[in-house]
mmCIF file of C-alpha atoms in Angstrom:
data_model
loop_
_atom_site.group_PDB
_atom_site.id
_atom_site.type_symbol
_atom_site.label_atom_id
_atom_site.label_comp_id
_atom_site.label_asym_id
_atom_site.label_seq_id
_atom_site.Cartn_x
_atom_site.Cartn_y
_atom_site.Cartn_z
ATOM 1 C CA MET A 1 20.627 48.679 44.463
ATOM 2 C CA SER A 2 20.228 46.519 41.369
ATOM 3 C CA SER A 3 20.131 47.906 37.861
ATOM 4 C CA ASP A 4 16.762 46.179 37.246
ATOM 5 C CA PHE A 5 15.196 48.110 40.131
ATOM 6 C CA ILE A 6 16.605 51.398 38.850
ATOM 7 C CA ASN A 7 15.300 50.702 35.333
ATOM 8 C CA LYS A 8 11.891 49.846 36.781
ATOM 9 C CA GLN A 9 11.809 53.158 38.659
ATOM 10 C CA LYS A 10 12.718 55.037 35.496
ATOM 11 C CA SER A 11 10.039 53.141 33.580
ATOM 12 C CA LEU A 12 7.360 54.119 36.113
ATOM 13 C CA LYS A 13 8.510 57.737 36.014
ATOM 14 C CA ARG A 14 8.395 57.763 32.218
ATOM 15 C CA ARG A 15 4.895 56.304 32.195
ATOM 16 C CA PHE A 16 3.681 58.906 34.672
ATOM 17 C CA LEU A 17 5.216 61.745 32.659
ATOM 18 C CA LEU A 18 3.783 60.288 29.453
ATOM 19 C CA ILE A 19 0.260 60.072 30.906
ATOM 20 C CA LEU A 20 0.497 63.599 32.343
ATOM 21 C CA GLY A 21 1.832 64.912 29.046
ATOM 22 C CA ALA A 22 -0.931 63.164 27.091
ATOM 23 C CA ILE A 23 -3.596 64.732 29.303
ATOM 24 C CA THR A 24 -2.020 68.180 28.870
ATOM 25 C CA PHE A 25 -1.779 67.632 25.105
ATOM 26 C CA ILE A 26 -5.463 66.670 24.862
ATOM 27 C CA CYS A 27 -6.485 69.732 26.913
ATOM 28 C CA PHE A 28 -4.488 72.154 24.769
ATOM 29 C CA LEU A 29 -5.626 70.434 21.560
ATOM 30 C CA GLY A 30 -9.253 70.682 22.662
ATOM 31 C CA LEU A 31 -8.819 74.360 23.560
ATOM 32 C CA GLY A 32 -7.300 75.093 20.159
ATOM 33 C CA LEU A 33 -10.130 73.321 18.341
ATOM 34 C CA MET A 34 -12.729 75.182 20.455
ATOM 35 C CA VAL A 35 -11.117 78.504 19.528
ATOM 36 C CA ILE A 36 -11.172 77.635 15.816
ATOM 37 C CA PHE A 37 -14.563 75.982 15.415
ATOM 38 C CA THR A 38 -16.736 77.494 18.184
ATOM 39 C CA ASP A 39 -17.450 80.911 19.707
ATOM 40 C CA LEU A 40 -17.187 79.754 23.328
ATOM 41 C CA VAL A 41 -13.675 81.171 23.790
ATOM 42 C CA LEU A 42 -13.410 83.964 21.206
ATOM 43 C CA PRO A 43 -16.196 85.759 19.289
ATOM 44 C CA ASP A 44 -16.117 85.386 15.519
ATOM 45 C CA ASP A 45 -14.761 88.581 13.932
ATOM 46 C CA GLY A 46 -15.154 87.251 10.398
ATOM 47 C CA GLY A 47 -11.366 87.215 9.857
ATOM 48 C CA TYR A 48 -8.409 84.967 10.661
ATOM 49 C CA THR A 49 -7.989 85.747 14.370
ATOM 50 C CA LYS A 50 -9.737 82.593 15.590
ATOM 51 C CA PRO A 51 -7.971 80.035 13.327
ATOM 52 C CA LEU A 52 -4.552 81.660 13.825
ATOM 53 C CA PHE A 53 -4.862 81.812 17.609
ATOM 54 C CA GLY A 54 -6.278 78.303 17.786
ATOM 55 C CA GLY A 55 -3.565 77.037 15.460
ATOM 56 C CA LEU A 56 -0.836 78.507 17.684
ATOM 57 C CA ILE A 57 -2.302 76.719 20.696
ATOM 58 C CA ILE A 58 -2.388 73.412 18.794
ATOM 59 C CA ILE A 59 1.186 73.863 17.504
ATOM 60 C CA TYR A 60 2.363 74.570 21.042
ATOM 61 C CA SER A 61 0.639 71.431 22.326
ATOM 62 C CA VAL A 62 2.182 69.276 19.579
ATOM 63 C CA LEU A 63 5.697 70.640 20.144
ATOM 64 C CA ARG A 64 5.408 70.200 23.886
ATOM 65 C CA PHE A 65 4.096 66.648 23.583
ATOM 66 C CA SER A 66 6.671 65.640 20.962
ATOM 67 C CA ARG A 67 9.476 66.864 23.239
ATOM 68 C CA LEU A 68 8.067 64.708 26.013
ATOM 69 C CA LEU A 69 7.869 61.728 23.687
ATOM 70 C CA LYS A 70 11.462 62.264 22.678
ATOM 71 C CA LYS A 71 12.564 62.175 26.311
ATOM 72 C CA THR A 72 10.469 59.209 27.351
ATOM 73 C CA MET A 73 10.333 57.106 24.186
ATOM 74 C CA MET A 74 13.274 58.384 22.127
ATOM 75 C CA ILE A 75 10.996 59.590 19.327
ATOM 76 C CA ASN A 76 12.879 60.664 16.242
ATOM 77 C CA ASN A 77 12.690 64.081 14.571
ATOM 78 C CA SER A 78 10.865 62.778 11.515
ATOM 79 C CA LEU A 79 7.792 61.928 13.602
ATOM 80 C CA ARG A 80 7.893 65.362 15.224
ATOM 81 C CA TYR A 81 7.933 67.002 11.808
ATOM 82 C CA LEU A 82 5.071 64.749 10.735
ATOM 83 C CA LEU A 83 2.942 65.877 13.680
ATOM 84 C CA LEU A 84 3.794 69.514 13.019
ATOM 85 C CA SER A 85 2.894 69.158 9.336
ATOM 86 C CA PHE A 86 -0.458 67.705 10.335
ATOM 87 C CA VAL A 87 -1.174 70.734 12.526
ATOM 88 C CA VAL A 88 -0.214 73.183 9.749
ATOM 89 C CA ILE A 89 -2.512 71.428 7.269
ATOM 90 C CA ALA A 90 -5.353 71.473 9.805
ATOM 91 C CA GLY A 91 -4.764 75.192 10.375
ATOM 92 C CA PHE A 92 -4.950 75.988 6.650
ATOM 93 C CA THR A 93 -8.147 73.947 6.426
ATOM 94 C CA ALA A 94 -9.695 75.935 9.277
ATOM 95 C CA CYS A 95 -8.693 79.211 7.616
ATOM 96 C CA ASN A 96 -10.272 78.134 4.344
ATOM 97 C CA GLN A 97 -13.460 77.127 6.116
ATOM 98 C CA ASN A 98 -13.568 80.451 7.921
ATOM 99 C CA ASN A 99 -12.941 82.347 4.687
ATOM 100 C CA SER A 100 -15.743 80.394 2.993
ATOM 101 C CA LYS A 101 -18.085 81.251 5.858
ATOM 102 C CA THR A 102 -17.185 84.929 5.623
ATOM 103 C CA SER A 103 -17.869 84.999 1.891
ATOM 104 C CA GLU A 104 -21.332 83.520 2.510
ATOM 105 C CA GLU A 105 -22.153 86.354 4.927
ATOM 106 C CA GLU A 106 -21.525 88.918 2.201
ATOM 107 C CA THR A 107 -24.963 88.355 0.672
ATOM 108 C CA VAL A 108 -28.211 89.886 1.874
ATOM 109 C CA ALA A 109 -30.145 86.613 1.634
ATOM 110 C CA ALA A 110 -27.676 83.827 2.446
ATOM 111 C CA GLY A 111 -25.060 82.863 4.998
ATOM 112 C CA ARG A 112 -24.942 83.102 8.756
ATOM 113 C CA VAL A 113 -24.841 86.208 10.947
ATOM 114 C CA LYS A 114 -24.998 87.050 14.628
ATOM 115 C CA LEU A 115 -27.461 89.659 15.835
ATOM 116 C CA ILE A 116 -28.250 90.894 19.323
ATOM 117 C CA ALA A 117 -31.578 92.252 20.535
ATOM 118 C CA ASP A 118 -33.122 93.699 23.652
ATOM 119 C CA GLU A 119 -34.957 90.796 25.282
ATOM 120 C CA SER A 120 -37.957 93.089 25.826
ATOM 121 C CA PHE A 121 -38.855 92.695 22.144
ATOM 122 C CA GLN A 122 -38.223 88.993 21.632
ATOM 123 C CA PRO A 123 -41.765 88.117 20.413
ATOM 124 C CA ILE A 124 -41.743 90.517 17.456
ATOM 125 C CA VAL A 125 -38.078 89.897 16.588
ATOM 126 C CA ASP A 126 -38.707 86.144 16.590
ATOM 127 C CA GLU A 127 -41.652 86.587 14.209
ATOM 128 C CA GLU A 128 -39.639 88.737 11.810
ATOM 129 C CA ALA A 129 -36.686 86.318 11.892
ATOM 130 C CA TYR A 130 -38.913 83.288 11.304
ATOM 131 C CA VAL A 131 -40.518 84.739 8.175
ATOM 132 C CA PHE A 132 -37.218 86.093 6.853
ATOM 133 C CA GLN A 133 -35.503 82.709 7.173
ATOM 134 C CA TYR A 134 -38.520 80.957 5.640
ATOM 135 C CA LEU A 135 -38.296 83.234 2.598
ATOM 136 C CA ASN A 136 -34.497 82.834 2.476
ATOM 137 C CA PRO A 137 -33.670 79.162 3.220
ATOM 138 C CA LYS A 138 -29.924 79.753 2.911
ATOM 139 C CA ALA A 139 -29.968 82.440 5.622
ATOM 140 C CA THR A 140 -29.369 81.700 9.302
ATOM 141 C CA LEU A 141 -29.871 84.372 11.964
ATOM 142 C CA ASP A 142 -28.204 83.669 15.302
ATOM 143 C CA ILE A 143 -30.060 86.080 17.580
ATOM 144 C CA SER A 144 -28.982 86.587 21.189
ATOM 145 C CA TYR A 145 -31.481 88.228 23.548
ATOM 146 C CA GLN A 146 -30.015 90.188 26.457
ATOM 147 C CA THR A 147 -30.684 93.207 28.644
ATOM 148 C CA GLU A 148 -30.256 96.652 27.137
ATOM 149 C CA ASN A 149 -27.043 97.251 29.093
ATOM 150 C CA SER A 150 -25.544 93.991 27.810
ATOM 151 C CA VAL A 151 -26.590 94.736 24.230
ATOM 152 C CA LEU A 152 -24.941 98.163 24.345
ATOM 153 C CA ARG A 153 -21.762 96.797 25.904
ATOM 154 C CA LEU A 154 -21.353 94.134 23.201
ATOM 155 C CA LEU A 155 -22.177 96.634 20.462
ATOM 156 C CA LEU A 156 -19.711 99.247 21.713
ATOM 157 C CA ASN A 157 -16.996 96.619 22.221
ATOM 158 C CA ASP A 158 -17.390 95.625 18.555
ATOM 159 C CA SER A 159 -18.387 92.075 19.517
ATOM 160 C CA ILE A 160 -21.649 92.478 17.581
ATOM 161 C CA ARG A 161 -22.399 94.972 14.816
ATOM 162 C CA PHE A 162 -26.178 94.745 14.466
ATOM 163 C CA ALA A 163 -28.471 95.426 17.400
ATOM 164 C CA ILE A 164 -32.150 96.001 18.133
ATOM 165 C CA LEU A 165 -32.759 98.554 20.893
ATOM 166 C CA SER A 166 -35.392 100.927 22.241
ATOM 167 C CA ARG A 167 -33.179 103.997 21.996
ATOM 168 C CA LYS A 168 -30.804 105.638 19.559
ATOM 169 C CA LEU A 169 -27.099 105.787 20.186
ATOM 170 C CA SER A 170 -25.845 108.906 21.934
ATOM 171 C CA ALA A 171 -23.528 111.364 20.166
ATOM 172 C CA ALA A 172 -20.517 109.933 22.008
ATOM 173 C CA GLU A 173 -21.500 106.375 21.069
ATOM 174 C CA GLU A 174 -21.982 107.319 17.421
ATOM 175 C CA LYS A 175 -18.573 109.016 17.381
ATOM 176 C CA LEU A 176 -16.993 105.799 18.601
ATOM 177 C CA PHE A 177 -18.283 103.953 15.537
ATOM 178 C CA LYS A 178 -17.415 106.777 13.162
ATOM 179 C CA ASP A 179 -13.844 106.668 14.450
ATOM 180 C CA ARG A 180 -13.836 102.992 13.441
ATOM 181 C CA THR A 181 -15.098 104.006 9.980
ATOM 182 C CA LEU A 182 -18.327 102.136 10.734
ATOM 183 C CA PRO A 183 -20.960 104.885 10.995
ATOM 184 C CA PRO A 184 -24.166 103.407 12.449
ATOM 185 C CA VAL A 185 -27.319 103.331 10.336
ATOM 186 C CA THR A 186 -30.316 103.717 12.664
ATOM 187 C CA ASN A 187 -33.927 103.103 11.615
ATOM 188 C CA ARG A 188 -37.085 103.080 13.714
ATOM 189 C CA PHE A 189 -39.246 100.094 12.819
ATOM 190 C CA ALA A 190 -41.994 99.973 15.472
ATOM 191 C CA LEU A 191 -43.549 101.581 18.552
ATOM 192 C CA ASP A 192 -44.352 99.600 21.693
ATOM 193 C CA ALA A 193 -46.309 100.596 24.789
ATOM 194 C CA VAL A 194 -45.082 100.252 28.366
ATOM 195 C CA THR A 195 -48.030 98.508 29.984
ATOM 196 C CA PHE A 196 -49.252 98.235 33.562
ATOM 197 C CA ILE A 197 -51.035 94.966 34.333
ATOM 198 C CA VAL A 198 -52.895 93.570 37.341
ATOM 199 C CA ASN A 199 -54.520 90.309 38.300
ATOM 200 C CA GLN A 200 -58.020 89.680 36.907
ATOM 201 C CA SER A 201 -59.404 89.767 40.441
ATOM 202 C CA SER A 202 -57.868 93.172 41.210
ATOM 203 C CA ALA A 203 -60.091 96.244 41.516
ATOM 204 C CA ASP A 204 -57.281 98.521 40.277
ATOM 205 C CA THR A 205 -58.035 99.318 36.659
ATOM 206 C CA LEU A 206 -57.090 103.021 36.437
ATOM 207 C CA ILE A 207 -53.933 104.989 37.151
ATOM 208 C CA THR A 208 -52.595 108.448 36.288
ATOM 209 C CA VAL A 209 -49.135 109.530 35.191
ATOM 210 C CA ASN A 210 -48.691 111.569 38.375
ATOM 211 C CA GLU A 211 -49.633 108.557 40.480
ATOM 212 C CA ILE A 212 -47.042 106.462 38.636
ATOM 213 C CA LYS A 213 -44.342 109.048 39.398
ATOM 214 C CA LYS A 214 -45.298 109.272 43.068
ATOM 215 C CA ILE A 215 -45.414 105.507 43.506
ATOM 216 C CA LEU A 216 -41.992 104.949 41.898
ATOM 217 C CA ASN A 217 -40.515 107.831 43.907
ATOM 218 C CA GLY A 218 -41.808 106.384 47.169
ATOM 219 C CA GLU A 219 -44.111 109.355 47.844
ATOM 220 C CA THR A 220 -47.229 107.185 47.995
ATOM 221 C CA LYS A 221 -47.374 104.559 50.721
ATOM 222 C CA THR A 222 -48.730 101.343 49.277
ATOM 223 C CA GLY A 223 -48.620 97.691 50.157
ATOM 224 C CA THR A 224 -48.828 96.746 46.505
ATOM 225 C CA ASP A 225 -45.768 95.108 44.983
ATOM 226 C CA ILE A 226 -44.507 96.688 41.765
ATOM 227 C CA VAL A 227 -42.849 94.080 39.551
ATOM 228 C CA PHE A 228 -40.711 94.592 36.435
ATOM 229 C CA ASP A 229 -38.436 92.464 34.293
ATOM 230 C CA ASN A 230 -34.811 93.275 35.083
ATOM 231 C CA ALA A 231 -32.798 95.964 36.846
ATOM 232 C CA ASN A 232 -30.664 96.453 33.702
ATOM 233 C CA SER A 233 -33.556 96.432 31.243
ATOM 234 C CA SER A 234 -34.629 99.122 28.810
ATOM 235 C CA LEU A 235 -37.962 99.243 30.638
ATOM 236 C CA VAL A 236 -36.320 100.525 33.822
ATOM 237 C CA ARG A 237 -34.232 103.031 31.869
ATOM 238 C CA TYR A 238 -37.380 104.278 30.092
ATOM 239 C CA LEU A 239 -39.324 104.714 33.330
ATOM 240 C CA LYS A 240 -36.462 106.671 34.893
ATOM 241 C CA GLU A 241 -36.323 109.002 31.913
ATOM 242 C CA PHE A 242 -40.126 109.311 31.736
ATOM 243 C CA THR A 243 -40.561 110.095 35.424
ATOM 244 C CA GLY A 244 -37.355 112.094 35.834
ATOM 245 C CA ILE A 245 -36.349 109.866 38.777
ATOM 246 C CA LYS A 246 -32.695 108.748 38.863
ATOM 247 C CA ASP A 247 -33.204 106.080 41.528
ATOM 248 C CA PHE A 248 -36.544 104.532 42.450
ATOM 249 C CA LYS A 249 -37.195 104.863 46.184
ATOM 250 C CA LEU A 250 -40.144 102.490 46.432
ATOM 251 C CA LYS A 251 -39.246 99.704 48.865
ATOM 252 C CA ASN A 252 -41.606 97.077 47.466
ATOM 253 C CA LEU A 253 -40.320 97.479 43.908
ATOM 254 C CA PHE A 254 -38.490 94.391 42.688
ATOM 255 C CA ALA A 255 -37.376 92.601 39.554
ATOM 256 C CA VAL A 256 -37.939 89.081 38.300
ATOM 257 C CA LYS A 257 -36.098 87.339 35.465
ATOM 258 C CA ASN A 258 -37.934 88.593 32.349
ATOM 259 C CA ASN A 259 -41.273 89.773 30.938
ATOM 260 C CA LYS A 260 -42.773 86.294 30.955
ATOM 261 C CA GLU A 261 -42.032 85.989 34.657
ATOM 262 C CA VAL A 262 -43.662 89.377 35.284
ATOM 263 C CA ILE A 263 -46.884 88.191 33.659
ATOM 264 C CA LYS A 264 -46.794 84.850 35.488
ATOM 265 C CA TYR A 265 -46.188 86.580 38.819
ATOM 266 C CA ILE A 266 -49.117 88.972 38.374
ATOM 267 C CA SER A 267 -51.390 86.089 37.327
ATOM 268 C CA GLN A 268 -50.724 84.500 40.728
ATOM 269 C CA HIS A 269 -50.670 87.597 43.002
ATOM 270 C CA PRO A 270 -53.806 89.794 43.178
ATOM 271 C CA GLN A 271 -52.016 92.436 45.282
ATOM 272 C CA ALA A 272 -49.344 93.311 42.718
ATOM 273 C CA ILE A 273 -48.865 95.531 39.678
ATOM 274 C CA GLY A 274 -46.657 94.433 36.808
ATOM 275 C CA ILE A 275 -44.867 96.575 34.229
ATOM 276 C CA THR A 276 -44.211 94.936 30.872
ATOM 277 C CA GLY A 277 -44.147 95.562 27.144
ATOM 278 C CA PHE A 278 -47.422 95.518 25.233
ATOM 279 C CA VAL A 279 -45.823 93.201 22.666
ATOM 280 C CA TRP A 280 -45.841 90.362 25.240
ATOM 281 C CA LEU A 281 -49.611 90.510 25.715
ATOM 282 C CA ASN A 282 -50.666 90.020 22.087
ATOM 283 C CA ASP A 283 -50.598 86.488 20.700
ATOM 284 C CA PRO A 284 -48.588 85.049 23.626
ATOM 285 C CA GLY A 285 -46.644 81.815 23.408
ATOM 286 C CA LYS A 286 -48.014 78.553 24.757
ATOM 287 C CA ASP A 287 -45.648 78.619 27.721
ATOM 288 C CA TYR A 288 -47.309 81.703 29.245
ATOM 289 C CA ALA A 289 -50.624 82.143 27.387
ATOM 290 C CA ALA A 290 -52.571 80.846 30.405
ATOM 291 C CA ALA A 291 -50.969 83.542 32.571
ATOM 292 C CA VAL A 292 -51.955 86.285 30.094
ATOM 293 C CA ASP A 293 -55.587 85.183 30.397
ATOM 294 C CA LYS A 294 -55.402 85.834 34.145
ATOM 295 C CA VAL A 295 -54.206 89.442 33.937
ATOM 296 C CA LYS A 296 -55.759 92.664 32.679
ATOM 297 C CA ILE A 297 -54.380 95.966 31.429
ATOM 298 C CA VAL A 298 -54.616 99.139 33.502
ATOM 299 C CA ALA A 299 -55.803 102.288 31.709
ATOM 300 C CA VAL A 300 -53.581 105.373 32.096
ATOM 301 C CA LYS A 301 -54.509 109.072 32.201
ATOM 302 C CA ASP A 302 -52.048 111.870 31.457
ATOM 303 C CA GLU A 303 -53.255 114.953 33.348
ATOM 304 C CA ASN A 304 -50.823 117.131 31.394
ATOM 305 C CA SER A 305 -52.177 116.076 28.000
ATOM 306 C CA LYS A 306 -53.390 118.964 25.843
ATOM 307 C CA ASP A 307 -55.972 116.890 23.990
ATOM 308 C CA ALA A 308 -57.448 114.563 26.624
ATOM 309 C CA PRO A 309 -56.350 115.437 30.184
ATOM 310 C CA ASP A 310 -59.446 113.794 31.711
ATOM 311 C CA GLN A 311 -59.497 110.526 29.773
ATOM 312 C CA TYR A 312 -57.985 107.149 30.537
ATOM 313 C CA PHE A 313 -56.534 105.106 27.694
ATOM 314 C CA LYS A 314 -55.386 101.531 27.311
ATOM 315 C CA PRO A 315 -52.562 100.748 24.887
ATOM 316 C CA SER A 316 -53.577 99.849 21.344
ATOM 317 C CA GLN A 317 -52.405 100.624 17.842
ATOM 318 C CA THR A 318 -54.971 103.419 17.674
ATOM 319 C CA THR A 319 -54.096 105.086 20.999
ATOM 320 C CA ILE A 320 -50.391 104.806 20.215
ATOM 321 C CA ALA A 321 -50.808 106.294 16.733
ATOM 322 C CA LEU A 322 -52.969 109.152 18.028
ATOM 323 C CA LYS A 323 -50.546 109.761 20.923
ATOM 324 C CA GLN A 324 -53.314 109.239 23.445
ATOM 325 C CA TYR A 325 -51.556 106.558 25.462
ATOM 326 C CA PRO A 326 -48.666 108.320 27.240
ATOM 327 C CA LEU A 327 -46.170 105.470 27.810
ATOM 328 C CA VAL A 328 -44.743 104.697 24.368
ATOM 329 C CA ARG A 329 -41.205 103.832 23.299
ATOM 330 C CA ASP A 330 -39.586 103.483 19.886
ATOM 331 C CA LEU A 331 -37.855 100.355 18.591
ATOM 332 C CA PHE A 332 -34.712 100.806 16.498
ATOM 333 C CA LEU A 333 -32.507 98.763 14.185
ATOM 334 C CA ILE A 334 -28.869 99.797 14.626
ATOM 335 C CA ASN A 335 -26.639 98.570 11.817
ATOM 336 C CA CYS A 336 -22.889 99.078 12.265
ATOM 337 C CA THR A 337 -21.727 96.360 9.850
ATOM 338 C CA GLY A 338 -20.620 98.807 7.163
ATOM 339 C CA LYS A 339 -21.572 96.393 4.398
ATOM 340 C CA MET A 340 -24.524 94.952 2.504
ATOM 341 C CA GLY A 341 -24.453 91.579 4.219
ATOM 342 C CA LEU A 342 -27.073 89.339 5.751
ATOM 343 C CA ALA A 343 -27.647 91.675 8.722
ATOM 344 C CA SER A 344 -28.455 94.516 6.308
ATOM 345 C CA GLY A 345 -30.749 92.202 4.361
ATOM 346 C CA PHE A 346 -32.691 91.361 7.517
ATOM 347 C CA GLY A 347 -32.922 95.052 8.409
ATOM 348 C CA GLN A 348 -34.295 95.872 4.961
ATOM 349 C CA PHE A 349 -36.865 93.107 5.336
ATOM 350 C CA VAL A 350 -38.103 94.414 8.706
ATOM 351 C CA LEU A 351 -38.513 97.898 7.202
ATOM 352 C CA SER A 352 -40.239 96.597 4.069
ATOM 353 C CA GLN A 353 -43.990 96.367 3.515
ATOM 354 C CA ARG A 354 -43.965 92.687 4.417
ATOM 355 C CA GLY A 355 -41.933 93.209 7.585
ATOM 356 C CA GLN A 356 -44.127 96.119 8.694
ATOM 357 C CA ARG A 357 -47.238 94.032 8.089
ATOM 358 C CA ILE A 358 -45.883 91.420 10.517
ATOM 359 C CA ILE A 359 -45.590 94.157 13.152
ATOM 360 C CA LEU A 360 -49.104 95.350 12.383
ATOM 361 C CA ARG A 361 -50.487 91.856 12.971
ATOM 362 C CA SER A 362 -48.562 91.566 16.250
ATOM 363 C CA GLY A 363 -50.618 94.318 17.871
ATOM 364 C CA ILE A 364 -47.952 96.989 18.276
ATOM 365 C CA LEU A 365 -47.599 99.909 15.873
ATOM 366 C CA PRO A 366 -45.334 99.667 12.808
ATOM 367 C CA ASP A 367 -43.230 102.675 11.862
ATOM 368 C CA SER A 368 -44.980 102.857 8.493
ATOM 369 C CA ILE A 369 -48.508 101.587 8.006
ATOM 370 C CA PRO A 370 -48.486 99.015 5.171
ATOM 371 C CA SER A 371 -50.624 100.048 2.217
ATOM 372 C CA ARG A 372 -53.609 98.006 1.069
ATOM 373 C CA GLU A 373 -54.649 97.555 -2.541
ATOM 374 C CA ILE A 374 -58.399 97.584 -3.167
ATOM 375 C CA ASN A 375 -59.835 96.542 -6.517
ATOM 376 C CA ILE A 376 -63.132 98.267 -7.344
ATOM 377 C CA LYS A 377 -65.306 96.632 -9.965
ATOM 378 C CA LYS A 378 -67.629 98.872 -11.896
ATOM 379 C CA ASN A 379 -69.980 96.115 -12.935
ATOM 380 C CA LEU A 380 -71.356 93.780 -10.283
#
């Protein structure tokens, strides 16, 4: 076998190894950059975990690739050190950028912060966030909307430290944060009504609390579909607590994707009852406003009410405030940041007169009714 043939074989092998090594290098380099500059791989903890971990991945990729180059192309050590120096400089740059970002988040009106909210309250949270960011141009709120179970899991895992929920934390959950020296600050900011809706053509306009319990428990045979937002939603948890039923036994009870889909489904199916939040029915968005026009609210009677056991009430700010409408849930801000940062600034805004006035205009009930100043002139 000639030496030329052997050299050719070695050359092909070196090229293959070089191409394979280059692909591996690019993959590891991309992964390291994703860790440092995005939250797709690791959540941002505000410290140096992301840049350090990403930097280690990049250093590993450079060392691995330089070793391959040395074998296949006889690269000298000076070039290896040059590549390594480049990675170290890039790592320090990423750390400085991350530190700069963290310092911005230390203010109550500027920077960037991640919040998480129960998707059941997206309309009112979006309104509050829009006005807050308009008043504070240097502030950016990254709000993720998820089911109540997902919100709690991320909050308890310390992935997010500011959440908007329809319940307070339990004693065990609060202890978890206190053990981390991050005692949660919980404030109620609004009250929303759990609303039953039907198609405009439906003859069902009245229902009692006892009938609701019997229907959900499967004690009343009905061909009517009962539709709600999500099996892991706060709405389902509330109904279970309200009715005292651990597991709904109604066969024709099913979930769709979210509250918008509930409203759209009811607008198209006369033989169905939907359960949604009252906040979704006031000033709806363009993408489902037409569906809201095709549904109507069912009035509810609480036979065990001391004040009005024979009256039916529809949800409104008045019936919620007077405790006439029986299906009402509280909305809470849960702040576990332990600092006066942007999340705390947003929480203070929601609880302020201006933030409470936004809730008042939305149709649900604010925790504190904003005051009104009236000037009385003596001389007309």
